[in-house]
PDB file of C-alpha atoms in Angstrom:
ATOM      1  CA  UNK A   1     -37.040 -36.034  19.856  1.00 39.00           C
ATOM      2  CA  UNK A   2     -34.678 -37.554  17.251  1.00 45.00           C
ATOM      3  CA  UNK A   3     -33.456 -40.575  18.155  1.00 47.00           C
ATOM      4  CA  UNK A   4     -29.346 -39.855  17.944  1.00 52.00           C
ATOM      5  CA  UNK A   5     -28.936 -43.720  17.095  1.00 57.00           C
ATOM      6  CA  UNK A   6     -31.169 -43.205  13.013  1.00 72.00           C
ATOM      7  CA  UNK A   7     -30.307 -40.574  10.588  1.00 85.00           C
ATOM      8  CA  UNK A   8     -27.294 -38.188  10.240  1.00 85.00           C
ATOM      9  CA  UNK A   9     -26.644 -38.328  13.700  1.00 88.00           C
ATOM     10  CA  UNK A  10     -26.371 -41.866  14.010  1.00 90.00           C
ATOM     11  CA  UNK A  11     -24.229 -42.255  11.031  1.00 88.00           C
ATOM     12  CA  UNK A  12     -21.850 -39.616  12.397  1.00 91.00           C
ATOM     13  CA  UNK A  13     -21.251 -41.522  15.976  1.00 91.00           C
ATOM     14  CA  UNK A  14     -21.040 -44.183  13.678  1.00 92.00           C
ATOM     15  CA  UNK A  15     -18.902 -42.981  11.303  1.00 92.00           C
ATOM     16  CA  UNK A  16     -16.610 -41.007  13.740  1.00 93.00           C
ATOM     17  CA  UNK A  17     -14.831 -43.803  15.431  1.00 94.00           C
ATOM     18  CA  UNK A  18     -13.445 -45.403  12.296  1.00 94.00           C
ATOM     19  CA  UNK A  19     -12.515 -41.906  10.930  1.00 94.00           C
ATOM     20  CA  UNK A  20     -10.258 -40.986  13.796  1.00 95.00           C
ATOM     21  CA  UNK A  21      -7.855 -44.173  13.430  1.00 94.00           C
ATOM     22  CA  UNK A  22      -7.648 -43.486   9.628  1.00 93.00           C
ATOM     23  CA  UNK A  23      -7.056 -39.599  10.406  1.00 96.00           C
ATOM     24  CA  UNK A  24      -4.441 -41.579  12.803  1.00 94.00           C
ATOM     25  CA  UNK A  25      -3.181 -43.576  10.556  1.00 92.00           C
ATOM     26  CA  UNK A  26      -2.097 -41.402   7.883  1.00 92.00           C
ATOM     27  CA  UNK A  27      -0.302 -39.057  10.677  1.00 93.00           C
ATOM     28  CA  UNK A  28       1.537 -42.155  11.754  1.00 91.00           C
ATOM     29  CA  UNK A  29       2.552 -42.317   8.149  1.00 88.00           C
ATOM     30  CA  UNK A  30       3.826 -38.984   7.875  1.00 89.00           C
ATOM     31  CA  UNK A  31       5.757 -38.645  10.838  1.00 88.00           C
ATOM     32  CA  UNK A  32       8.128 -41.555   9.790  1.00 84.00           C
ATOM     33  CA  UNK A  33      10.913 -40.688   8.203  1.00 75.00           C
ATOM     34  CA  UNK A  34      11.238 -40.839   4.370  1.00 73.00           C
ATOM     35  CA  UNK A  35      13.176 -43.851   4.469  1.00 68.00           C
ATOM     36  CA  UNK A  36      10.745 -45.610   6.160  1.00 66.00           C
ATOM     37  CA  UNK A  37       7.479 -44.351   4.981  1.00 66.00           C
ATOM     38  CA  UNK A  38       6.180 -46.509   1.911  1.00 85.00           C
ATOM     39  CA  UNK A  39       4.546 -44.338  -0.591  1.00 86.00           C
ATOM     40  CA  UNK A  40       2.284 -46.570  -1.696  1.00 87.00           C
ATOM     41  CA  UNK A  41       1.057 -47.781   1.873  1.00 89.00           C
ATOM     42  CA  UNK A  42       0.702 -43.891   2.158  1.00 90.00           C
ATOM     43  CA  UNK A  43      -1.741 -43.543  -0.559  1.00 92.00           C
ATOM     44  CA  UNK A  44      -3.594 -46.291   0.371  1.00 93.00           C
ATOM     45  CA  UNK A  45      -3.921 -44.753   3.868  1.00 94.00           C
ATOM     46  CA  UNK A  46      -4.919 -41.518   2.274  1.00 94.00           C
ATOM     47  CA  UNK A  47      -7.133 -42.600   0.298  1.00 95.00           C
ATOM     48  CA  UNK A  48      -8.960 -44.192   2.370  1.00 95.00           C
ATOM     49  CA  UNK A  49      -8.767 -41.391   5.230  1.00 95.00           C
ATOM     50  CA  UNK A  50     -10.453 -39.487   2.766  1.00 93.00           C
ATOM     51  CA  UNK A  51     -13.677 -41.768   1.384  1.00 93.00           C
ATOM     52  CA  UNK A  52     -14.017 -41.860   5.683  1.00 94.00           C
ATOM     53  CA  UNK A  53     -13.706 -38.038   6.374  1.00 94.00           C
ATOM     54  CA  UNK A  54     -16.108 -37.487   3.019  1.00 92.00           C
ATOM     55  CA  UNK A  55     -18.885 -39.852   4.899  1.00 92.00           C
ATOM     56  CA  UNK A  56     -17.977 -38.191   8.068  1.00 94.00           C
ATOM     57  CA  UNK A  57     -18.243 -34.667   7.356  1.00 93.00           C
ATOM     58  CA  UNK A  58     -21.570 -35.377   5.291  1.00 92.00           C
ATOM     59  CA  UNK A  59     -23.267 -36.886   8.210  1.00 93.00           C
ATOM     60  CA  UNK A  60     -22.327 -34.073  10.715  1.00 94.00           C
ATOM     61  CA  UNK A  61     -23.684 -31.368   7.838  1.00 92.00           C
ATOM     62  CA  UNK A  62     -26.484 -33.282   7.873  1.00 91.00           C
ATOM     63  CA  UNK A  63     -27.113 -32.922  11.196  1.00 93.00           C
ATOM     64  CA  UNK A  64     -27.344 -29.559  11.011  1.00 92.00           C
ATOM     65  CA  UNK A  65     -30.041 -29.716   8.309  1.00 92.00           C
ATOM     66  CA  UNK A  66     -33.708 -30.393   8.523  1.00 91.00           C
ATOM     67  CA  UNK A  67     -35.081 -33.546   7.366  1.00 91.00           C
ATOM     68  CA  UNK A  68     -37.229 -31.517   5.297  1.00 94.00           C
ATOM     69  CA  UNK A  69     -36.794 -28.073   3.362  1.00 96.00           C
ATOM     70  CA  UNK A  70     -40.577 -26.673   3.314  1.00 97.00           C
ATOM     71  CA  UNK A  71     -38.954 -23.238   1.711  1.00 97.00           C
ATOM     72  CA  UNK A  72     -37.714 -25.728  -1.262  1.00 97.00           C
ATOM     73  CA  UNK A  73     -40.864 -27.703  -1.438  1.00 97.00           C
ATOM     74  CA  UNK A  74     -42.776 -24.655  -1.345  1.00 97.00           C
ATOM     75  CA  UNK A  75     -41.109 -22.847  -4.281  1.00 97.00           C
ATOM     76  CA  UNK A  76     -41.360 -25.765  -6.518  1.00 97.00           C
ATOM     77  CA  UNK A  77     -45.113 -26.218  -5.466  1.00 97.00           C
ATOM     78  CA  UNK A  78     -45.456 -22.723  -6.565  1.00 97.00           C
ATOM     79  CA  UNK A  79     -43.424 -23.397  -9.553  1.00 97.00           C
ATOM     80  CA  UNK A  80     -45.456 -26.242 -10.643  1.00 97.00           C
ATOM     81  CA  UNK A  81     -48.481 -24.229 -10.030  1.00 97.00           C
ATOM     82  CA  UNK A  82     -47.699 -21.802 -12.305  1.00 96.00           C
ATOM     83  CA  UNK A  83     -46.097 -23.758 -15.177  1.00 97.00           C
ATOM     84  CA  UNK A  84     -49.520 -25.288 -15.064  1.00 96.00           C
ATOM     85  CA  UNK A  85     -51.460 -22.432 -15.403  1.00 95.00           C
ATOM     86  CA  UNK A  86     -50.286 -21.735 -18.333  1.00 94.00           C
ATOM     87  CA  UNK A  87     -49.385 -24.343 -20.189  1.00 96.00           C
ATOM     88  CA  UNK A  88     -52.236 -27.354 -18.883  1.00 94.00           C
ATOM     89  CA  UNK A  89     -54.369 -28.779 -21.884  1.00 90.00           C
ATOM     90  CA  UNK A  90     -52.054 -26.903 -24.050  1.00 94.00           C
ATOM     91  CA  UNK A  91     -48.869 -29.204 -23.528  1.00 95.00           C
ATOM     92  CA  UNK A  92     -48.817 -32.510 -22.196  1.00 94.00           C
ATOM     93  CA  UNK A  93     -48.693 -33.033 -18.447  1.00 94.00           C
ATOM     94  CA  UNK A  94     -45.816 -35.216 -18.094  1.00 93.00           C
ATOM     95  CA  UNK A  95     -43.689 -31.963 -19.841  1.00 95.00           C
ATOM     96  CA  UNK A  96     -44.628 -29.862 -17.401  1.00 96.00           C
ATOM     97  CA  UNK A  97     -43.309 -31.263 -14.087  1.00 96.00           C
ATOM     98  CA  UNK A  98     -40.448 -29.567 -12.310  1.00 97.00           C
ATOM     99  CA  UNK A  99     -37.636 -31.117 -12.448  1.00 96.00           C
ATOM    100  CA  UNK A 100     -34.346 -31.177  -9.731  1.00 96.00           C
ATOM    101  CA  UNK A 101     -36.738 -32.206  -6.774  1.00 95.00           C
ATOM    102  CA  UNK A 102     -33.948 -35.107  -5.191  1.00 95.00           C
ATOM    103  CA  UNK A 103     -32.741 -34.854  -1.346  1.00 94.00           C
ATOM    104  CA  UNK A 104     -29.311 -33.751  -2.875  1.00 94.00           C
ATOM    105  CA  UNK A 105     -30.847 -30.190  -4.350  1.00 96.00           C
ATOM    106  CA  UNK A 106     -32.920 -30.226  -1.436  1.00 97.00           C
ATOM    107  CA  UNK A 107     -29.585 -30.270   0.819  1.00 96.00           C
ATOM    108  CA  UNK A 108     -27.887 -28.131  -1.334  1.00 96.00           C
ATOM    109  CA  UNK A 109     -30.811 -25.494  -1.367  1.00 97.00           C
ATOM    110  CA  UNK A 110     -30.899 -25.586   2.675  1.00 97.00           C
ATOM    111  CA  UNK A 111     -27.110 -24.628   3.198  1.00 96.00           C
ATOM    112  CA  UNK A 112     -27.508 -21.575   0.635  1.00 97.00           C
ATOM    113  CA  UNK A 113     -30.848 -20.734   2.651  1.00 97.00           C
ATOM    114  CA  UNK A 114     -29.334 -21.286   5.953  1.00 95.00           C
ATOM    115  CA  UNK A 115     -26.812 -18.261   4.568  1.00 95.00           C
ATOM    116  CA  UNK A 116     -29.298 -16.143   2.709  1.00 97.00           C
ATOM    117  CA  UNK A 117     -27.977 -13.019   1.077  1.00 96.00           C
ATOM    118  CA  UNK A 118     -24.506 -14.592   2.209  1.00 96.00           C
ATOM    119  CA  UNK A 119     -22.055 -16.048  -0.410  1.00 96.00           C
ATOM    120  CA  UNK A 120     -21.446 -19.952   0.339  1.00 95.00           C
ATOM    121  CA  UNK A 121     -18.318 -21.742  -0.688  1.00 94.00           C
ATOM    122  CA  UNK A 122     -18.571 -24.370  -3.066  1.00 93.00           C
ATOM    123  CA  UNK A 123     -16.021 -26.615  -1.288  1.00 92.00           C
ATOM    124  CA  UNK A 124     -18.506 -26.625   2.314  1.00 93.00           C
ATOM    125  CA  UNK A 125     -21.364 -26.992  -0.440  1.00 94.00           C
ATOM    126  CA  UNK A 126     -19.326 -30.145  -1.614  1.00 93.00           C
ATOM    127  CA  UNK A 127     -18.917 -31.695   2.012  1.00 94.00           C
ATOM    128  CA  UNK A 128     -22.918 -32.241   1.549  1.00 91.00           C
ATOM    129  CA  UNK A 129     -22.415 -34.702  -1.213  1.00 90.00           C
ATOM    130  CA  UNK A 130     -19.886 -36.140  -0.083  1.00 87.00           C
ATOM    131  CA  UNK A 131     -16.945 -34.243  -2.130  1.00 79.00           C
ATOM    132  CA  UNK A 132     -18.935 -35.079  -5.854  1.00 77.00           C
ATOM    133  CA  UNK A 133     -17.265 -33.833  -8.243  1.00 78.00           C
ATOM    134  CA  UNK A 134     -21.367 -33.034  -9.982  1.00 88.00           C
ATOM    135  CA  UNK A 135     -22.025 -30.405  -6.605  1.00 89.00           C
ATOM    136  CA  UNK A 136     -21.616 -27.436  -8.580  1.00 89.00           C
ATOM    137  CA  UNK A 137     -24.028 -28.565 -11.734  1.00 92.00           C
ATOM    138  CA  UNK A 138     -26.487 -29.280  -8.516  1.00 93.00           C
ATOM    139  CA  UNK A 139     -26.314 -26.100  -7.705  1.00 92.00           C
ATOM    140  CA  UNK A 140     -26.570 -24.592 -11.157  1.00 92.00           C
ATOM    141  CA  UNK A 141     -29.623 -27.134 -12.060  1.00 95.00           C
ATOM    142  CA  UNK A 142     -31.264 -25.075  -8.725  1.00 96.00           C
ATOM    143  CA  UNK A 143     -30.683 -21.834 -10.822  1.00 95.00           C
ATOM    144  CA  UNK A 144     -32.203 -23.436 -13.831  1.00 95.00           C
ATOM    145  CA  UNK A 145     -35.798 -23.513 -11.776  1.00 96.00           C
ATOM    146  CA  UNK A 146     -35.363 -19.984 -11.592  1.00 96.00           C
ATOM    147  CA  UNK A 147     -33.977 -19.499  -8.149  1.00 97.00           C
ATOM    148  CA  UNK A 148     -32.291 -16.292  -7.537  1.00 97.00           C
ATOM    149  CA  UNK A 149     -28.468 -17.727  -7.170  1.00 97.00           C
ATOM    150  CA  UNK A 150     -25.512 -15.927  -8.277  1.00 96.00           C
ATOM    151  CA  UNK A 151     -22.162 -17.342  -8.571  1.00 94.00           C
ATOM    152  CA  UNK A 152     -18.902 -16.004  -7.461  1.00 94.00           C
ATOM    153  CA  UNK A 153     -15.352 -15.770  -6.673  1.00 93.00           C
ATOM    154  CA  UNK A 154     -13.923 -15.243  -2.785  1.00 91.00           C
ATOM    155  CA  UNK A 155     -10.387 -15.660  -1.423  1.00 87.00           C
ATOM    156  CA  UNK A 156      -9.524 -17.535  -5.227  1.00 88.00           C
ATOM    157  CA  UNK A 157     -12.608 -19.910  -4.195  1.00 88.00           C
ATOM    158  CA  UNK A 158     -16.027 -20.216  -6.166  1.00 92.00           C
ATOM    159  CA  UNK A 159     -19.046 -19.105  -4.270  1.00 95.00           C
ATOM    160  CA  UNK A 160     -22.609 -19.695  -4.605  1.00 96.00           C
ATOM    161  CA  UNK A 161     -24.980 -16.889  -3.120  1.00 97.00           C
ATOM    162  CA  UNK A 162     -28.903 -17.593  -2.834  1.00 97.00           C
ATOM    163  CA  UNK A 163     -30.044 -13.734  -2.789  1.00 97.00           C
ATOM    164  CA  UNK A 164     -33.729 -14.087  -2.382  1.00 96.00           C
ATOM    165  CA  UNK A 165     -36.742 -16.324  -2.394  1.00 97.00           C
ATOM    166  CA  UNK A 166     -38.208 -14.589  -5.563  1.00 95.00           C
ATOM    167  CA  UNK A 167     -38.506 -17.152  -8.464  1.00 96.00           C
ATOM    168  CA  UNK A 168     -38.132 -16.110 -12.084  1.00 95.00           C
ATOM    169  CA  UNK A 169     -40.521 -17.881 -13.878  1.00 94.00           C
ATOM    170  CA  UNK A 170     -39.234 -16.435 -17.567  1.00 94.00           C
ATOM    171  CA  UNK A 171     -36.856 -19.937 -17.380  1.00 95.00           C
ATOM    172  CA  UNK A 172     -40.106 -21.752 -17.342  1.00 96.00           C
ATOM    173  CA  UNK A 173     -40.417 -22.301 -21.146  1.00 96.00           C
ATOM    174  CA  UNK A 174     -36.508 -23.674 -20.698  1.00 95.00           C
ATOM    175  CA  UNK A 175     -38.049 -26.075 -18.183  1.00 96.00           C
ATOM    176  CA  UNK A 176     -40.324 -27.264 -20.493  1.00 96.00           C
ATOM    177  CA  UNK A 177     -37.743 -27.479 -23.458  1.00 94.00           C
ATOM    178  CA  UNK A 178     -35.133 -29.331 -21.248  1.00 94.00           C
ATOM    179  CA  UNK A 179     -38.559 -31.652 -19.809  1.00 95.00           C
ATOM    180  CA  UNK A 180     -39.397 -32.771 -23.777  1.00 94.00           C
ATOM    181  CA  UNK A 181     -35.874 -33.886 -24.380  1.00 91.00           C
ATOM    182  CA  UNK A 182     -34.944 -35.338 -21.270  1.00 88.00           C
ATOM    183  CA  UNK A 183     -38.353 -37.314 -21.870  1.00 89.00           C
ATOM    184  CA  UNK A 184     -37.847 -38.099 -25.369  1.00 89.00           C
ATOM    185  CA  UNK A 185     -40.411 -36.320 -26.787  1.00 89.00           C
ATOM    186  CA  UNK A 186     -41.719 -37.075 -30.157  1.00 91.00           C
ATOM    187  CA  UNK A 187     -40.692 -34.472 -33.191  1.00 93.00           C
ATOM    188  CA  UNK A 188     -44.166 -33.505 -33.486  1.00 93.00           C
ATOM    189  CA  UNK A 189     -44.666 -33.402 -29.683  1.00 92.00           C
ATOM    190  CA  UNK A 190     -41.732 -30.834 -29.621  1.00 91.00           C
ATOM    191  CA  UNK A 191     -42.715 -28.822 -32.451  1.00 93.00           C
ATOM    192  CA  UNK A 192     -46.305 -28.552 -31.369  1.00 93.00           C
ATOM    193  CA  UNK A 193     -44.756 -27.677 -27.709  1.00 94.00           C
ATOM    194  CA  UNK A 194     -42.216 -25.177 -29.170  1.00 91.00           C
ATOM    195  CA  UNK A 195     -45.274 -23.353 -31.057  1.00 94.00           C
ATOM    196  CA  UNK A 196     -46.843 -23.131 -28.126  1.00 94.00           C
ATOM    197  CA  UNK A 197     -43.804 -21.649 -25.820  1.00 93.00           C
ATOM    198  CA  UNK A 198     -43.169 -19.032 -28.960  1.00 89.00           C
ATOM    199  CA  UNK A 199     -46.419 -17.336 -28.426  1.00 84.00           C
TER     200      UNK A 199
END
């Protein structure tokens, strides 16, 4: 049994308290009158309210997550596999890992799995890191491994919908491409890797 004081669930009890009075706050704010109310002590208020109810929100997502996405691991461990049967001894190994492994894909991969088939909204994918303004090139980076994730529009919002667990592997020469650059691969390692991925 998880222990509700560690992890997401601690942070939200922690977190909670503190959000309320600065959710308080910033109603107490409002409801003055405009002669009163200071815009600037209004901002502030905001502002703050908002970094709170980011942290908030994040942990009580994360709740709802497991620690651990086997699906995710899984498809990359197949990924890998495959990228290295057919390019090992051919291109160098430290080109062909799989990239986008970090807890945030991870969490971002879980809420479009926990909706399979069903569109999710970027804004509820952005409560899982914490309103970053990066969540959607997350999200595309997870298409990039060649997960099946098609992009949308509902109600005027974007939407992100994770259709099946069938990877395309004709993105993994792109892997590799993006894996040399990122890694700053040598001319001749590139053009001797590029050969290679045109056959």
């Amino acid at each position: 049994m998880t222990d509700q004081h560690t992890g997401p669930t601690g942070d939200w009890h922690q977190l909670k308290p503190d959000t309320t009075h600065a959710v308080k706050g910033v109603l107490n704010l409002l409801e003055k009158d405009d002669s009163e109310a200071d815009a600037q002590n209004l901002l502030d208020a905001y502002l703050y309210a908002k970094r709170l109810l980011a942290e908030s929100m994040q942990a009580l997502v994360r709740t709802t997550l497991p620690a651990e996405c086997d699906t995710f691991r899984d498809l990359r461990a197949q990924l890998a596999a495959r990228i290295a049967e057919e390019y090992t001894e051919r291109i160098p190994a430290r080109y062909l890992t799989v990239p986008y492994g970090s807890r945030t894909h991870e969490e971002l991969f879980s809420m479009l799995l926990r909706r399979l088939g069903q569109p999710v909204s970027a804004a509820l994918l952005r409560v899982v890191t914490r309103d970053s303004v990066h969540t959607e090139r997350r999200t595309r980076e997870l298409r990039e491994l060649g997960l099946d994730i098609v992009t949308g529009h509902e109600s005027g919002s974007d939407v992100y919908t994770l259709r099946s667990l069938e990877l395309d592997t004709s993105l993994i020469p792109t892997i590799i491409t993006n894996n040399l650059r990122d890694k700053k691969a040598s001319e001749s390692e590139k053009k001797a890797a590029k050969a290679v991925l045109s056959e």
